[in-house]
């Protein structure tokens, strides 16, 4: 059984501001622009990698305005929550955080709600939590400096809730949390309109960043010492270069991988509809493109996929899987699945289970369907009870756990290159990710491994991770 280690980057002292890393170089902007005496901020992020990366950009904007980041809300003059509303639980968390915080709020403190809940609830947040003075949706981040200026001037109810935009949020002052792997958003918003999903509503329409601008930032990241870049988008492979270059997504992948200094290029999340043979060909030919694809299926039943407006059938999805499995090098495949979509029958659920057997994913994120405001599925009949959703989720997760256990066990005796990103409290124990995105916990007698690439021989396997020992 694989052991799990404390691999939290937070445990690494100075991870975001250590001299000599990329984050520090960006931070130098802050001291120049400082104009707020002693202003501090606390920023908590909920949700996906795109939210994490949005927070890195928001932090950069604040630092460049002269704010200093602090570790607790109590110590901050500006408290910001970057929120997620993909499922009801995530949205509720924010309101309970705001409620908890109300009692502790110090005089003169400014509280702001950013991201998807801000977009979804809009000005109602001021009614539910009158101590909030800034509400800014994800599609309005480019206006953040202007909104902050109004907050700093003492305005009580400042909003940025525009979604009607063709602009992306680009800033030269991103403060990245990880010194080795950089997130980079290449497409914002979503046009896919899945029946259950709030994203098109909270993040606005799809808009891509010009490919030359992406490549310029990747070159800058390489110069700052980053060796892994993860290109982000809700549907990253729907990327449509707005510049006259008109690079396809697969061409952009290859161009990013060609940037000197970049050793690993990842991308997430891919939509099955836009996943073509050209992407597989790029992965086959360029080893710096990581051999892992996250391809959410959501359901194994064509009937449910149709109700979800996923724009592909089970058979069409399986054609994409066959393309990936037929590649000249092994490509790990992970997915997202929703159980208990309205009207999902036992037979439909059985088809999702059989899809797991057919694809044998390397990993899966699974969710109980959560009805969300403004989504078409809200009005659909035949809701599935919470109890039944929980039952299906448990069956699904048990099956996938067994598949992952078997797949991982088959890797014992193989070697992986690992980017070392964590050090355990236990002596000589380290962790990191393989190119195919497996978590590997391993032993090494060496002292300074963080941020380096090492070869690890896999000696054991669990459902969620591998164990091994360094061999070079
Ligand atoms: N854009 C990606 C895609 O199309 O797969 C991912 C978007 S979302 C941030 C991540 C996952 O959350 C989705 O793939 C889906 O499985 C899940 N999700 C989205 N809306 C949901 C809902 N209303 N209830 C339960 N899960 C949901
Ligand atoms: Fe949501 Fe569907 Fe867009 Fe993904 S593709 S963000 S699930 S609407």
Tab-separated table of C-alpha atoms and ligand atoms in Angstrom:
chain	number	residue	atom	x	y	z
A	1	UNK	CA	0.000	0.000	0.000
A	2	UNK	CA	1.398	3.408	-0.910
A	3	UNK	CA	2.137	5.800	1.920
A	4	UNK	CA	1.008	9.372	1.751
A	5	UNK	CA	3.371	12.145	2.698
A	6	UNK	CA	3.010	15.731	3.632
A	7	UNK	CA	3.860	17.213	0.257
A	8	UNK	CA	2.344	20.597	0.886
A	9	UNK	CA	4.265	23.361	-0.802
A	10	UNK	CA	3.203	25.579	2.067
A	11	UNK	CA	5.652	23.680	4.183
A	12	UNK	CA	8.507	25.005	2.068
A	13	UNK	CA	9.809	28.171	3.617
A	14	UNK	CA	9.889	31.112	1.224
A	15	UNK	CA	8.297	29.168	-1.609
A	16	UNK	CA	6.706	32.196	-3.222
A	17	UNK	CA	9.236	34.884	-2.486
A	18	UNK	CA	12.553	33.061	-2.188
A	19	UNK	CA	15.325	35.147	-3.770
A	20	UNK	CA	16.264	33.870	-7.161
A	21	UNK	CA	12.980	32.264	-8.105
A	22	UNK	CA	10.484	33.548	-10.622
A	23	UNK	CA	8.024	34.859	-8.104
A	24	UNK	CA	10.666	37.094	-6.540
A	25	UNK	CA	11.509	38.710	-9.860
A	26	UNK	CA	7.841	39.580	-10.390
A	27	UNK	CA	7.590	40.903	-6.858
A	28	UNK	CA	10.145	43.630	-7.412
A	29	UNK	CA	7.354	45.585	-9.118
A	30	UNK	CA	5.583	45.864	-5.775
A	31	UNK	CA	8.184	47.986	-4.055
A	32	UNK	CA	8.276	50.447	-6.957
A	33	UNK	CA	4.556	51.051	-7.060
A	34	UNK	CA	3.997	51.202	-3.325
A	35	UNK	CA	1.681	54.013	-2.391
A	36	UNK	CA	-0.503	52.526	0.353
A	37	UNK	CA	1.016	52.905	3.757
A	38	UNK	CA	0.987	49.551	5.561
A	39	UNK	CA	-1.913	48.105	3.522
A	40	UNK	CA	-2.084	44.332	3.757
A	41	UNK	CA	-4.197	41.634	2.107
A	42	UNK	CA	-5.323	38.100	2.825
A	43	UNK	CA	-6.556	36.043	-0.121
A	44	UNK	CA	-8.242	32.644	0.186
A	45	UNK	CA	-8.993	30.598	-2.922
A	46	UNK	CA	-11.680	27.979	-3.449
A	47	UNK	CA	-12.113	25.725	-6.484
A	48	UNK	CA	-10.136	24.773	-9.547
A	49	UNK	CA	-6.654	25.454	-10.937
A	50	UNK	CA	-8.035	28.347	-12.959
A	51	UNK	CA	-9.133	29.972	-9.717
A	52	UNK	CA	-5.710	29.277	-8.186
A	53	UNK	CA	-4.091	30.988	-11.129
A	54	UNK	CA	-6.562	33.900	-11.079
A	55	UNK	CA	-5.561	34.381	-7.427
A	56	UNK	CA	-1.891	34.456	-8.417
A	57	UNK	CA	-2.709	37.283	-10.805
A	58	UNK	CA	-4.886	39.115	-8.265
A	59	UNK	CA	-2.074	38.825	-5.685
A	60	UNK	CA	0.340	40.252	-8.260
A	61	UNK	CA	-1.948	43.212	-8.910
A	62	UNK	CA	-2.246	43.896	-5.160
A	63	UNK	CA	1.493	43.589	-4.542
A	64	UNK	CA	2.156	45.987	-7.385
A	65	UNK	CA	-0.189	48.480	-5.717
A	66	UNK	CA	1.889	48.318	-2.532
A	67	UNK	CA	-0.112	45.820	-0.493
A	68	UNK	CA	1.748	43.221	1.559
A	69	UNK	CA	0.347	39.662	1.760
A	70	UNK	CA	-0.386	38.279	5.235
A	71	UNK	CA	-1.232	34.763	6.420
A	72	UNK	CA	-4.417	35.424	8.398
A	73	UNK	CA	-7.560	37.463	7.708
A	74	UNK	CA	-7.278	39.084	11.138
A	75	UNK	CA	-3.950	40.670	10.165
A	76	UNK	CA	-5.202	42.078	6.845
A	77	UNK	CA	-6.685	45.430	5.916
A	78	UNK	CA	-8.178	43.822	2.756
A	79	UNK	CA	-9.677	40.314	2.960
A	80	UNK	CA	-10.521	38.642	-0.353
A	81	UNK	CA	-12.265	35.356	-1.101
A	82	UNK	CA	-11.828	33.991	-4.617
A	83	UNK	CA	-14.834	31.748	-4.896
A	84	UNK	CA	-16.177	28.696	-6.734
A	85	UNK	CA	-19.819	27.952	-7.472
A	86	UNK	CA	-19.488	24.793	-9.542
A	87	UNK	CA	-21.345	22.800	-6.872
A	88	UNK	CA	-23.657	24.071	-4.161
A	89	UNK	CA	-21.311	23.032	-1.344
A	90	UNK	CA	-18.479	25.146	-2.738
A	91	UNK	CA	-20.717	28.213	-2.934
A	92	UNK	CA	-22.073	27.667	0.587
A	93	UNK	CA	-18.533	27.522	1.963
A	94	UNK	CA	-17.993	31.135	1.006
A	95	UNK	CA	-21.082	32.369	2.788
A	96	UNK	CA	-20.177	30.413	5.899
A	97	UNK	CA	-16.675	31.930	5.690
A	98	UNK	CA	-18.190	35.400	5.390
A	99	UNK	CA	-20.520	34.633	8.330
A	100	UNK	CA	-17.681	33.310	10.517
A	101	UNK	CA	-15.626	36.285	9.697
A	102	UNK	CA	-18.258	38.873	10.450
A	103	UNK	CA	-17.812	38.457	14.197
A	104	UNK	CA	-14.039	38.816	13.933
A	105	UNK	CA	-13.976	41.707	11.504
A	106	UNK	CA	-11.782	44.537	12.668
A	107	UNK	CA	-12.718	48.186	12.237
A	108	UNK	CA	-11.832	49.618	8.850
A	109	UNK	CA	-11.267	46.223	7.250
A	110	UNK	CA	-12.423	45.855	3.650
A	111	UNK	CA	-13.942	42.514	2.594
A	112	UNK	CA	-14.221	41.450	-1.055
A	113	UNK	CA	-15.789	38.486	-2.853
A	114	UNK	CA	-14.201	37.556	-6.183
A	115	UNK	CA	-14.807	34.868	-8.795
A	116	UNK	CA	-17.753	32.657	-9.653
A	117	UNK	CA	-19.966	33.225	-6.591
A	118	UNK	CA	-19.442	36.973	-7.012
A	119	UNK	CA	-20.611	36.689	-10.612
A	120	UNK	CA	-23.534	34.451	-9.764
A	121	UNK	CA	-24.881	36.305	-6.738
A	122	UNK	CA	-23.875	39.807	-7.866
A	123	UNK	CA	-25.125	42.694	-5.764
A	124	UNK	CA	-27.267	40.308	-3.654
A	125	UNK	CA	-24.064	39.618	-1.745
A	126	UNK	CA	-24.275	43.136	-0.303
A	127	UNK	CA	-27.714	42.252	1.081
A	128	UNK	CA	-26.672	38.860	2.477
A	129	UNK	CA	-23.384	40.177	3.865
A	130	UNK	CA	-23.552	43.979	4.186
A	131	UNK	CA	-19.966	44.051	5.503
A	132	UNK	CA	-18.720	43.160	1.996
A	133	UNK	CA	-17.602	46.168	-0.091
A	134	UNK	CA	-16.165	44.598	-3.253
A	135	UNK	CA	-17.867	42.057	-5.542
A	136	UNK	CA	-15.906	41.172	-8.667
A	137	UNK	CA	-16.664	38.324	-11.087
A	138	UNK	CA	-13.918	36.389	-12.880
A	139	UNK	CA	-14.668	38.049	-16.226
A	140	UNK	CA	-13.962	41.496	-14.704
A	141	UNK	CA	-10.504	40.908	-13.234
A	142	UNK	CA	-8.902	43.066	-15.897
A	143	UNK	CA	-10.705	45.992	-14.236
A	144	UNK	CA	-9.345	45.105	-10.804
A	145	UNK	CA	-6.884	48.024	-10.484
A	146	UNK	CA	-9.735	50.460	-11.188
A	147	UNK	CA	-12.083	48.672	-8.758
A	148	UNK	CA	-9.398	48.623	-6.060
A	149	UNK	CA	-8.788	52.339	-6.531
A	150	UNK	CA	-12.497	52.913	-5.783
A	151	UNK	CA	-12.343	50.667	-2.704
A	152	UNK	CA	-9.192	52.456	-1.512
A	153	UNK	CA	-10.993	55.781	-1.959
A	154	UNK	CA	-13.574	54.563	0.588
A	155	UNK	CA	-16.428	53.447	-1.707
A	156	UNK	CA	-18.667	50.989	0.159
A	157	UNK	CA	-20.206	48.972	-2.671
A	158	UNK	CA	-17.913	48.433	-5.624
A	159	UNK	CA	-18.843	45.885	-8.314
A	160	UNK	CA	-17.284	44.400	-11.439
A	161	UNK	CA	-19.866	42.042	-12.898
A	162	UNK	CA	-19.476	42.372	-16.625
A	163	UNK	CA	-19.396	39.111	-18.629
A	164	UNK	CA	-19.909	40.644	-22.025
A	165	UNK	CA	-16.253	40.852	-22.967
A	166	UNK	CA	-13.800	39.617	-25.547
A	167	UNK	CA	-10.799	40.493	-23.382
A	168	UNK	CA	-8.596	38.183	-21.342
A	169	UNK	CA	-6.979	39.034	-17.991
A	170	UNK	CA	-3.286	39.482	-18.722
A	171	UNK	CA	-0.974	41.077	-16.216
A	172	UNK	CA	2.796	41.380	-16.054
A	173	UNK	CA	2.749	41.190	-12.245
A	174	UNK	CA	1.516	37.625	-11.563
A	175	UNK	CA	2.778	36.342	-8.192
A	176	UNK	CA	3.080	32.567	-8.761
A	177	UNK	CA	2.811	30.219	-5.770
A	178	UNK	CA	4.958	27.424	-7.155
A	179	UNK	CA	8.581	28.185	-8.050
A	180	UNK	CA	8.925	25.378	-10.617
A	181	UNK	CA	5.582	24.852	-12.321
A	182	UNK	CA	3.744	27.838	-13.742
A	183	UNK	CA	0.071	28.009	-14.629
A	184	UNK	CA	-0.784	30.017	-17.720
A	185	UNK	CA	-4.354	30.629	-18.882
A	186	UNK	CA	-4.636	30.565	-22.687
A	187	UNK	CA	-8.434	30.593	-23.007
A	188	UNK	CA	-11.011	32.043	-20.639
A	189	UNK	CA	-14.762	31.424	-20.365
A	190	UNK	CA	-16.760	28.651	-22.015
A	191	UNK	CA	-19.217	28.457	-24.929
A	192	UNK	CA	-20.166	24.797	-24.477
A	193	UNK	CA	-23.347	25.232	-22.412
A	194	UNK	CA	-23.442	21.861	-20.655
A	195	UNK	CA	-26.882	21.639	-19.069
A	196	UNK	CA	-25.589	21.331	-15.480
A	197	UNK	CA	-22.783	23.880	-15.517
A	198	UNK	CA	-22.527	27.462	-14.222
A	199	UNK	CA	-19.201	28.213	-15.914
A	200	UNK	CA	-20.554	29.793	-19.128
A	201	UNK	CA	-22.664	32.023	-16.926
A	202	UNK	CA	-19.997	32.909	-14.347
A	203	UNK	CA	-16.953	33.136	-16.612
A	204	UNK	CA	-18.495	34.499	-19.780
A	205	UNK	CA	-17.855	33.562	-23.411
A	206	UNK	CA	-14.732	31.821	-24.705
A	207	UNK	CA	-11.900	34.198	-25.470
A	208	UNK	CA	-8.362	33.119	-26.295
A	209	UNK	CA	-5.110	34.908	-25.745
A	210	UNK	CA	-2.934	35.701	-28.781
A	211	UNK	CA	-0.371	32.937	-29.326
A	212	UNK	CA	2.609	35.309	-29.539
A	213	UNK	CA	1.638	36.766	-26.162
A	214	UNK	CA	1.426	33.230	-24.693
A	215	UNK	CA	4.847	32.351	-26.118
A	216	UNK	CA	6.381	35.591	-24.843
A	217	UNK	CA	5.206	34.757	-21.317
A	218	UNK	CA	6.492	31.174	-21.607
A	219	UNK	CA	9.933	32.525	-22.622
A	220	UNK	CA	9.870	34.879	-19.629
A	221	UNK	CA	8.898	31.989	-17.348
A	222	UNK	CA	11.795	29.896	-18.668
A	223	UNK	CA	14.182	32.796	-18.016
A	224	UNK	CA	12.849	33.013	-14.456
A	225	UNK	CA	13.721	29.351	-13.924
A	226	UNK	CA	10.369	27.623	-14.420
A	227	UNK	CA	10.756	24.290	-16.190
A	228	UNK	CA	7.131	23.129	-16.267
A	229	UNK	CA	4.200	25.081	-17.640
A	230	UNK	CA	0.547	24.100	-17.448
A	231	UNK	CA	-1.684	25.725	-20.051
A	232	UNK	CA	-5.152	26.312	-18.629
A	233	UNK	CA	-8.658	26.744	-19.950
A	234	UNK	CA	-12.093	25.355	-19.088
A	235	UNK	CA	-11.906	23.890	-22.593
A	236	UNK	CA	-8.227	24.422	-23.277
A	237	UNK	CA	-8.244	22.576	-26.605
A	238	UNK	CA	-10.971	24.867	-27.967
A	239	UNK	CA	-8.210	27.492	-28.122
A	240	UNK	CA	-8.708	29.806	-31.118
A	241	UNK	CA	-5.764	32.105	-31.728
A	242	UNK	CA	-7.218	35.604	-32.204
A	243	UNK	CA	-4.026	36.876	-33.866
A	244	UNK	CA	-3.198	36.757	-37.574
A	245	UNK	CA	-0.928	33.754	-36.859
A	246	UNK	CA	-4.008	31.564	-36.345
A	247	UNK	CA	-1.988	28.863	-34.577
A	248	UNK	CA	-4.025	25.754	-33.839
A	249	UNK	CA	-3.963	24.454	-30.270
A	250	UNK	CA	-1.646	21.589	-31.259
A	251	UNK	CA	0.703	24.067	-32.971
A	252	UNK	CA	0.748	26.221	-29.865
A	253	UNK	CA	1.584	23.156	-27.751
A	254	UNK	CA	4.544	22.358	-29.994
A	255	UNK	CA	5.723	25.978	-30.006
A	256	UNK	CA	5.554	26.166	-26.189
A	257	UNK	CA	7.497	22.907	-25.919
A	258	UNK	CA	10.183	24.418	-28.199
A	259	UNK	CA	10.889	27.295	-25.804
A	260	UNK	CA	14.431	26.737	-24.491
A	261	UNK	CA	14.391	25.798	-20.798
A	262	UNK	CA	10.868	24.336	-20.799
A	263	UNK	CA	11.078	20.670	-19.929
A	264	UNK	CA	7.437	19.796	-19.355
A	265	UNK	CA	4.274	21.181	-20.906
A	266	UNK	CA	0.853	20.190	-19.559
A	267	UNK	CA	-2.641	21.321	-20.490
A	268	UNK	CA	-6.063	21.040	-18.911
A	269	UNK	CA	-9.041	20.660	-19.342
A	270	UNK	CA	-9.715	19.178	-22.774
A	271	UNK	CA	-13.229	18.928	-24.175
A	272	UNK	CA	-13.802	15.654	-26.073
A	273	UNK	CA	-15.565	17.410	-28.969
A	274	UNK	CA	-12.475	19.434	-29.910
A	275	UNK	CA	-9.936	16.710	-29.188
A	276	UNK	CA	-8.443	15.817	-32.568
A	277	UNK	CA	-5.765	13.574	-34.055
A	278	UNK	CA	-3.420	16.581	-34.395
A	279	UNK	CA	-3.165	16.816	-30.578
A	280	UNK	CA	-2.316	13.117	-30.309
A	281	UNK	CA	0.278	13.530	-33.090
A	282	UNK	CA	1.857	16.432	-31.173
A	283	UNK	CA	2.024	14.329	-27.988
A	284	UNK	CA	3.582	11.455	-29.917
A	285	UNK	CA	6.306	13.526	-31.507
A	286	UNK	CA	7.337	15.891	-28.728
A	287	UNK	CA	8.427	14.215	-25.462
A	288	UNK	CA	8.403	17.554	-23.640
A	289	UNK	CA	4.619	17.474	-23.976
A	290	UNK	CA	3.544	15.447	-20.938
A	291	UNK	CA	1.902	12.122	-21.717
A	292	UNK	CA	-1.258	12.813	-19.778
A	293	UNK	CA	-4.665	13.967	-21.018
A	294	UNK	CA	-7.582	14.911	-18.778
A	295	UNK	CA	-10.649	14.168	-20.893
A	296	UNK	CA	-13.854	14.492	-18.856
A	297	UNK	CA	-16.607	12.164	-20.061
A	298	UNK	CA	-19.270	12.994	-17.399
A	299	UNK	CA	-21.388	9.897	-18.191
A	300	UNK	CA	-21.084	6.606	-20.053
A	301	UNK	CA	-24.661	6.788	-21.306
A	302	UNK	CA	-25.345	8.469	-24.649
A	303	UNK	CA	-28.867	9.246	-23.452
A	304	UNK	CA	-27.532	11.144	-20.417
A	305	UNK	CA	-24.773	12.806	-22.474
A	306	UNK	CA	-27.478	14.102	-24.788
A	307	UNK	CA	-29.510	15.437	-21.848
A	308	UNK	CA	-26.319	17.070	-20.546
A	309	UNK	CA	-25.718	18.680	-24.007
A	310	UNK	CA	-22.186	17.292	-24.020
A	311	UNK	CA	-22.158	17.235	-27.872
A	312	UNK	CA	-20.717	13.699	-28.220
A	313	UNK	CA	-21.979	10.157	-27.836
A	314	UNK	CA	-20.362	7.355	-25.862
A	315	UNK	CA	-19.116	5.851	-29.147
A	316	UNK	CA	-17.604	9.171	-30.292
A	317	UNK	CA	-15.886	9.592	-26.929
A	318	UNK	CA	-14.482	6.081	-27.175
A	319	UNK	CA	-13.076	6.923	-30.617
A	320	UNK	CA	-11.006	9.671	-28.965
A	321	UNK	CA	-9.855	7.202	-26.323
A	322	UNK	CA	-8.869	4.729	-29.046
A	323	UNK	CA	-6.812	7.472	-30.712
A	324	UNK	CA	-4.972	8.107	-27.439
A	325	UNK	CA	-4.464	4.414	-26.704
A	326	UNK	CA	-3.115	3.925	-30.224
A	327	UNK	CA	-0.403	6.559	-29.749
A	328	UNK	CA	3.230	5.551	-30.141
A	329	UNK	CA	3.950	6.290	-26.483
A	330	UNK	CA	1.667	5.482	-23.532
A	331	UNK	CA	-0.590	8.385	-22.577
A	332	UNK	CA	-2.274	8.475	-19.163
A	333	UNK	CA	-5.958	9.386	-19.302
A	334	UNK	CA	-8.009	10.863	-16.457
A	335	UNK	CA	-11.629	11.999	-16.386
A	336	UNK	CA	-14.505	13.691	-14.546
A	337	UNK	CA	-17.818	11.914	-13.942
A	338	UNK	CA	-21.132	13.163	-12.584
A	339	UNK	CA	-23.551	10.672	-11.021
A	340	UNK	CA	-27.245	11.259	-10.458
A	341	UNK	CA	-27.942	13.700	-13.284
A	342	UNK	CA	-31.747	14.179	-13.481
A	343	UNK	CA	-33.333	11.128	-15.092
A	344	UNK	CA	-30.192	8.941	-14.848
A	345	UNK	CA	-31.550	5.397	-14.633
A	346	UNK	CA	-29.865	2.373	-13.105
A	347	UNK	CA	-29.171	1.275	-16.678
A	348	UNK	CA	-27.528	4.631	-17.535
A	349	UNK	CA	-25.400	4.350	-14.419
A	350	UNK	CA	-24.478	0.804	-15.432
A	351	UNK	CA	-23.173	2.241	-18.709
A	352	UNK	CA	-20.931	4.629	-16.788
A	353	UNK	CA	-19.559	1.669	-14.824
A	354	UNK	CA	-18.961	-0.287	-18.007
A	355	UNK	CA	-17.172	2.728	-19.503
A	356	UNK	CA	-14.723	2.625	-16.582
A	357	UNK	CA	-14.029	-1.030	-17.418
A	358	UNK	CA	-13.579	-0.195	-21.077
A	359	UNK	CA	-11.291	2.839	-20.695
A	360	UNK	CA	-9.479	1.897	-17.465
A	361	UNK	CA	-8.658	5.483	-16.530
A	362	UNK	CA	-5.536	6.393	-14.592
A	363	UNK	CA	-7.538	8.755	-12.415
A	364	UNK	CA	-11.028	10.161	-11.964
A	365	UNK	CA	-12.711	13.087	-10.260
A	366	UNK	CA	-16.300	12.152	-9.469
A	367	UNK	CA	-19.195	14.252	-8.261
A	368	UNK	CA	-22.800	13.954	-7.235
A	369	UNK	CA	-24.914	16.101	-9.522
A	370	UNK	CA	-25.558	19.438	-7.847
A	371	UNK	CA	-28.416	21.605	-9.168
A	372	UNK	CA	-27.076	25.087	-9.918
A	373	UNK	CA	-28.801	28.413	-10.517
A	374	UNK	CA	-29.282	29.581	-14.111
A	375	UNK	CA	-28.540	26.151	-15.579
A	376	UNK	CA	-30.943	24.316	-17.931
A	377	UNK	CA	-30.851	21.090	-15.882
A	378	UNK	CA	-32.438	22.902	-12.944
A	379	UNK	CA	-35.813	22.537	-14.664
A	380	UNK	CA	-35.357	18.890	-15.651
A	381	UNK	CA	-37.705	16.268	-14.158
A	382	UNK	CA	-36.831	13.049	-12.331
A	383	UNK	CA	-34.363	14.323	-9.783
A	384	UNK	CA	-32.326	11.573	-8.158
A	385	UNK	CA	-32.388	11.497	-4.351
A	386	UNK	CA	-29.256	12.467	-2.393
A	387	UNK	CA	-29.165	8.995	-0.907
A	388	UNK	CA	-29.190	7.360	-4.341
A	389	UNK	CA	-26.525	9.758	-5.651
A	390	UNK	CA	-24.317	8.835	-2.683
A	391	UNK	CA	-24.860	5.140	-3.335
A	392	UNK	CA	-23.906	5.478	-7.010
A	393	UNK	CA	-20.882	7.617	-6.170
A	394	UNK	CA	-19.589	5.037	-3.692
A	395	UNK	CA	-19.978	2.204	-6.239
A	396	UNK	CA	-18.256	4.271	-8.931
A	397	UNK	CA	-15.351	5.241	-6.689
A	398	UNK	CA	-14.861	1.679	-5.470
A	399	UNK	CA	-14.656	0.399	-9.041
A	400	UNK	CA	-12.250	3.128	-10.128
A	401	UNK	CA	-10.128	2.550	-7.000
A	402	UNK	CA	-9.710	-1.091	-7.989
A	403	UNK	CA	-8.811	-0.168	-11.570
A	404	UNK	CA	-6.261	2.395	-10.389
A	405	UNK	CA	-4.804	-0.133	-7.939
A	406	UNK	CA	-4.332	-2.636	-10.767
A	407	UNK	CA	-2.924	-0.066	-13.193
A	408	UNK	CA	-0.500	1.270	-10.608
A	409	UNK	CA	0.603	-2.229	-9.548
A	410	UNK	CA	1.550	-2.903	-13.179
A	411	UNK	CA	4.017	0.014	-12.951
A	412	UNK	CA	6.140	-1.616	-10.220
A	413	UNK	CA	9.622	-2.151	-11.645
A	414	UNK	CA	9.416	0.754	-14.127
A	415	UNK	CA	11.362	4.023	-13.941
A	416	UNK	CA	9.922	7.544	-14.039
A	417	UNK	CA	11.432	10.973	-14.271
A	418	UNK	CA	10.045	12.949	-11.332
A	419	UNK	CA	9.946	16.701	-10.792
A	420	UNK	CA	10.565	16.846	-7.037
A	421	UNK	CA	8.092	19.194	-5.380
A	422	UNK	CA	7.735	17.965	-1.802
A	423	UNK	CA	9.875	16.904	1.120
A	424	UNK	CA	8.404	14.772	3.873
A	425	UNK	CA	9.043	15.488	7.540
A	426	UNK	CA	10.506	11.997	7.573
A	427	UNK	CA	14.198	11.682	6.786
A	428	UNK	CA	15.135	11.054	3.135
A	429	UNK	CA	11.516	10.975	1.910
A	430	UNK	CA	10.503	13.067	-1.085
A	431	UNK	CA	7.652	13.337	-3.526
A	432	UNK	CA	6.790	14.664	-6.936
A	433	UNK	CA	4.965	13.976	-10.186
A	434	UNK	CA	5.869	11.922	-13.215
A	435	UNK	CA	5.280	13.289	-16.714
A	436	UNK	CA	2.112	11.144	-16.805
A	437	UNK	CA	1.010	12.890	-13.616
A	438	UNK	CA	1.411	10.052	-11.136
A	439	UNK	CA	2.240	11.092	-7.580
A	440	UNK	CA	5.425	9.278	-6.581
A	441	UNK	CA	6.716	9.202	-2.984
A	442	UNK	CA	10.332	8.072	-2.899
A	443	UNK	CA	13.493	7.757	-0.867
A	444	UNK	CA	16.760	9.449	-1.662
A	445	UNK	CA	19.891	10.058	0.373
A	446	UNK	CA	20.549	13.324	-1.480
A	447	UNK	CA	20.061	16.617	0.394
A	448	UNK	CA	18.781	19.237	-2.047
A	449	UNK	CA	16.230	17.811	-4.440
A	450	UNK	CA	13.365	20.311	-4.536
A	451	UNK	CA	12.768	21.622	-8.048
A	452	UNK	CA	15.102	19.082	-9.650
A	453	UNK	CA	14.303	16.152	-11.951
A	454	UNK	CA	15.350	12.694	-10.773
A	455	UNK	CA	14.931	9.130	-11.989
A	456	UNK	CA	12.888	6.972	-9.633
A	457	UNK	CA	12.399	3.210	-9.719
A	458	UNK	CA	8.857	2.259	-8.684
A	459	UNK	CA	8.913	-0.343	-5.898
A	460	UNK	CA	5.316	-0.265	-4.680
A	461	UNK	CA	1.871	0.986	-5.619
A	462	UNK	CA	-1.385	2.076	-4.027
A	463	UNK	CA	-4.633	3.352	-5.518
A	464	UNK	CA	-3.587	6.986	-5.595
A	465	UNK	CA	0.192	7.015	-5.636
A	466	UNK	CA	3.381	5.081	-6.232
A	467	UNK	CA	6.396	4.535	-4.003
A	468	UNK	CA	9.952	4.191	-5.152
A	469	UNK	CA	13.608	4.983	-4.753
A	470	UNK	CA	15.846	7.364	-6.593
A	471	UNK	CA	18.201	5.612	-8.986
A	472	UNK	CA	20.287	8.481	-10.393
B	1	LIG	N1	-14.489	22.478	-18.364
B	1	LIG	C1	-14.250	21.226	-17.847
B	1	LIG	C2	-15.057	20.195	-18.607
B	1	LIG	O1	-15.800	20.489	-19.478
B	1	LIG	O2	-14.937	19.045	-18.306
B	1	LIG	C3	-14.417	21.161	-16.359
B	1	LIG	C4	-15.315	22.149	-15.704
B	1	LIG	S1	-15.726	21.980	-14.025
B	1	LIG	C5	-14.718	23.150	-13.279
B	1	LIG	C6	-15.043	20.515	-13.412
B	1	LIG	C7	-16.038	19.413	-13.265
B	1	LIG	O3	-17.037	19.743	-12.340
B	1	LIG	C8	-16.813	19.053	-14.507
B	1	LIG	O4	-16.071	18.298	-15.412
B	1	LIG	C9	-17.975	18.279	-13.943
B	1	LIG	O5	-17.662	16.919	-13.810
B	1	LIG	C10	-18.146	18.899	-12.556
B	1	LIG	N2	-19.375	19.685	-12.490
B	1	LIG	C11	-19.675	20.797	-13.163
B	1	LIG	N3	-20.918	21.217	-12.840
B	1	LIG	C12	-21.414	20.330	-11.941
B	1	LIG	C13	-22.642	20.200	-11.246
B	1	LIG	N4	-23.636	21.060	-11.418
B	1	LIG	N5	-22.783	19.167	-10.385
B	1	LIG	C14	-21.792	18.272	-10.203
B	1	LIG	N6	-20.611	18.345	-10.833
B	1	LIG	C15	-20.422	19.357	-11.702
B	2	LIG	FE1	-18.891	23.633	-17.864
B	2	LIG	FE2	-19.295	22.120	-20.002
B	2	LIG	FE3	-17.958	24.433	-20.230
B	2	LIG	FE4	-16.832	22.359	-18.984
B	2	LIG	S1	-17.427	22.443	-21.155
B	2	LIG	S2	-16.890	24.480	-18.301
B	2	LIG	S3	-18.549	21.403	-17.981
B	2	LIG	S4	-20.099	24.196	-19.709
